[in-house]
Amino acid sequence: MKYKRILLKLSGEALMGEQNYGIDINRVAQYAKDIKEIHSKGMEVALVVGGGNIYRGLSAEKAGMDRVQADYMGMLATVINSMALQDALEKLEIKTRLLTAIKMEQICEPFIRRRAVRHLEKGRVVIFGAGTGNPYFTTDTAASLRAIEINADVVLKGTRVDGIYTADPLKDPTASRFDEITFQDVYNRGLSVMDMTAFTLCQENKLPIIVFDMNKPGNLARLANGEPIGTLVRE
């Protein structure tokens, strides 16, 4: 394994599969199998998942809802997705712990950094739910922050595209993919990788990001083995 400890960021939309809303159990099961493959080889794995398949705070704000209220609702959506992933992983006999930034004692543990690190050291997959626990911050920012806190080697951002392109490949057929790019080049080109707060956190802490296609079975294991999958962002 190329890395000892990773943080895998999944979007909520990815959990929809081919559906228009909610959770595709088959897609979640596929992700769990991919995670088990690297976990079984000794890699320490932490997860952050978005909530856009259930609720998006920004969309609700545009419709007239108070932003703070909408963001908290979005945090709860991430916990639902986290519980779905936890269930899928435990069905594969992987020990997990769900830690959230908002206290929900009946279903998870509160986030405590030292506890999270200890769970990882004991071989448990750690899932971080409820974002940072603060409105106005995305789950991308939560992923960057948690990765830094647990001293992860890399942030793996699993998406539906196979890397970072010069333009949106779904809209521009002439767009070309980067195998590797620096943080500064991303800024200069105005490319969208993560929200700016999350991206800056990674840059300031010299934490590399890899954007890759999580929907292709086996990609996560190939990436963990050091194969050049997706696009690497680094200093």
XYZ file of C-alpha atoms in Angstrom:
235
model
C 0.000 0.000 0.000
C 1.331 3.418 -0.957
C -0.415 5.145 1.953
C -0.776 4.201 5.611
C -3.808 6.368 6.398
C -6.248 7.987 3.988
C -9.359 10.098 4.135
C -11.876 9.199 1.444
C -14.384 11.919 0.560
C -17.575 10.806 -1.174
C -20.301 13.090 -2.471
C -23.865 12.491 -1.405
C -24.908 12.540 -5.063
C -22.647 9.554 -5.718
C -24.779 7.445 -3.377
C -27.821 7.974 -5.612
C -26.438 5.672 -8.281
C -28.800 5.900 -11.249
C -31.641 7.206 -9.094
C -32.761 10.820 -8.946
C -32.915 10.959 -5.162
C -32.014 9.027 -2.019
C -29.647 6.092 -1.515
C -28.901 3.329 -4.002
C -28.124 0.350 -1.746
C -26.267 -1.406 -4.571
C -23.962 1.588 -5.060
C -23.297 1.796 -1.325
C -22.525 -1.942 -1.270
C -20.042 -1.487 -4.134
C -18.277 1.289 -2.251
C -18.128 -0.887 0.864
C -16.494 -3.729 -1.101
C -13.905 -1.341 -2.528
C -13.146 0.020 0.933
C -12.854 -3.497 2.366
C -10.284 -4.378 -0.292
C -7.839 -1.721 0.881
C -8.734 -2.018 4.561
C -8.009 -5.763 4.524
C -4.456 -4.984 3.401
C -3.792 -2.887 6.494
C -4.659 0.610 5.314
C -6.279 2.898 7.882
C -9.419 4.400 6.342
C -11.506 7.407 7.358
C -14.585 8.560 5.459
C -16.530 11.772 4.968
C -19.705 11.716 2.895
C -21.873 14.600 1.696
C -25.643 14.854 1.930
C -26.665 16.272 -1.439
C -28.641 13.173 -2.395
C -31.061 13.945 0.443
C -30.815 17.655 1.171
C -28.731 20.601 0.006
C -28.531 23.605 2.292
C -27.518 26.023 -0.473
C -30.521 25.053 -2.607
C -32.859 25.537 0.338
C -31.362 28.969 1.034
C -32.042 30.044 -2.565
C -35.638 28.967 -2.066
C -35.946 31.305 0.911
C -34.936 29.231 3.945
C -32.629 30.632 6.593
C -29.063 29.574 5.682
C -28.104 28.414 9.148
C -31.224 26.276 9.500
C -30.738 24.835 6.021
C -27.097 23.972 6.692
C -27.961 22.114 9.884
C -30.558 20.119 7.960
C -27.838 19.269 5.441
C -25.591 18.052 8.269
C -28.317 15.654 9.377
C -28.516 14.340 5.808
C -24.806 13.476 5.959
C -25.448 11.421 9.096
C -28.119 9.388 7.278
C -25.638 8.638 4.487
C -22.924 7.831 7.019
C -25.218 5.317 8.718
C -25.937 3.669 5.353
C -22.199 3.292 4.687
C -21.621 2.015 8.203
C -24.286 -0.652 7.727
C -22.831 -1.755 4.378
C -19.324 -2.007 5.822
C -20.446 -3.945 8.872
C -22.293 -6.420 6.655
C -18.833 -7.192 5.267
C -17.601 -7.750 8.840
C -15.576 -4.535 8.974
C -15.491 -2.878 12.379
C -16.552 0.768 12.139
C -17.112 3.816 14.272
C -19.346 6.743 13.347
C -18.229 10.029 14.901
C -20.284 13.170 14.386
C -19.718 16.859 14.983
C -23.253 17.094 16.433
C -23.996 14.924 19.476
C -26.400 12.050 18.786
C -25.559 9.608 21.584
C -28.111 6.979 20.567
C -26.515 6.326 17.162
C -22.902 7.553 17.206
C -20.006 8.943 19.186
C -19.152 12.643 19.409
C -16.066 13.621 17.428
C -12.970 13.635 19.613
C -9.713 13.736 17.720
C -7.742 11.391 19.972
C -10.587 8.877 19.984
C -10.788 8.964 16.179
C -7.048 8.320 15.850
C -7.237 5.458 18.353
C -10.081 3.820 16.415
C -7.971 3.994 13.253
C -4.980 2.488 15.039
C -7.191 -0.402 16.179
C -8.157 -1.151 12.588
C -11.636 0.343 12.556
C -12.992 2.322 9.617
C -13.918 5.748 10.986
C -16.801 7.668 9.445
C -17.079 11.384 10.187
C -20.649 12.713 9.991
C -22.384 16.090 10.300
C -19.648 18.044 8.541
C -17.723 20.368 10.845
C -20.825 20.957 12.971
C -20.927 24.565 11.799
C -23.085 26.294 9.180
C -21.435 27.933 6.149
C -18.891 25.087 5.832
C -19.163 22.294 3.281
C -18.388 18.608 3.669
C -15.331 19.234 1.465
C -14.048 21.501 4.236
C -14.957 18.851 6.814
C -12.958 16.288 4.825
C -9.879 18.518 4.633
C -10.102 19.456 8.309
C -10.548 15.890 9.556
C -7.750 14.642 7.286
C -5.382 17.197 8.797
C -6.530 16.396 12.340
C -5.902 12.662 11.977
C -2.636 13.148 10.051
C -3.888 11.419 6.918
C -1.383 10.964 4.106
C -3.793 12.062 1.386
C -7.376 13.122 0.674
C -8.979 10.894 -1.946
C -11.956 12.614 -3.506
C -14.157 9.997 -5.150
C -16.357 11.484 -7.861
C -18.198 10.479 -11.022
C -15.395 11.769 -13.284
C -11.885 10.372 -13.632
C -9.932 13.457 -12.619
C -9.544 17.201 -13.089
C -10.045 18.605 -16.578
C -9.304 21.901 -18.272
C -13.100 22.305 -18.555
C -16.216 20.306 -17.737
C -15.770 17.146 -19.854
C -19.539 16.616 -19.934
C -20.004 19.989 -21.628
C -16.751 20.410 -23.539
C -15.581 17.355 -25.559
C -12.213 19.035 -26.158
C -11.412 19.184 -22.433
C -8.218 17.390 -21.451
C -7.405 15.699 -18.161
C -4.467 16.495 -15.899
C -2.456 13.589 -14.502
C -0.899 15.946 -11.988
C -1.305 19.631 -11.156
C -0.061 22.009 -8.458
C -2.278 23.882 -6.033
C -1.147 27.149 -7.587
C -2.022 26.026 -11.113
C -5.521 25.139 -9.927
C -5.874 28.687 -8.588
C -4.423 30.268 -11.727
C -6.677 28.283 -14.062
C -9.794 28.800 -11.928
C -10.479 25.074 -11.783
C -13.052 23.603 -9.421
C -11.636 20.833 -7.224
C -13.076 21.589 -3.789
C -14.557 24.699 -2.286
C -11.903 27.334 -1.636
C -11.789 26.895 2.142
C -11.215 23.149 1.846
C -8.656 23.559 -0.919
C -6.693 26.223 0.967
C -6.600 24.047 4.092
C -4.968 21.269 2.098
C -2.508 23.614 0.443
C -1.421 25.279 3.679
C -0.881 21.909 5.344
C 0.819 20.351 2.293
C -1.826 17.642 2.133
C -2.136 16.166 -1.377
C -5.540 15.581 -3.000
C -6.359 12.938 -5.578
C -9.563 13.274 -7.599
C -10.664 9.993 -9.180
C -13.628 8.003 -10.446
C -14.999 6.061 -7.470
C -17.757 4.464 -9.543
C -15.360 2.171 -11.374
C -14.890 -0.939 -9.190
C -11.252 -1.543 -8.303
C -10.107 2.051 -8.813
C -9.696 2.663 -5.082
C -7.453 -0.377 -4.651
C -5.389 0.512 -7.706
C -4.947 4.043 -6.370
C -3.967 2.736 -2.935
C -1.358 0.524 -4.601
C 0.227 3.577 -6.177
C -1.135 3.353 -9.714
C -1.581 6.769 -11.419
C -5.381 6.915 -11.232
C -7.179 10.253 -11.478
C -5.467 13.609 -10.928
C -2.962 14.353 -8.165
C -2.926 17.878 -6.699
C 0.177 18.770 -4.712
C 2.706 21.521 -4.053
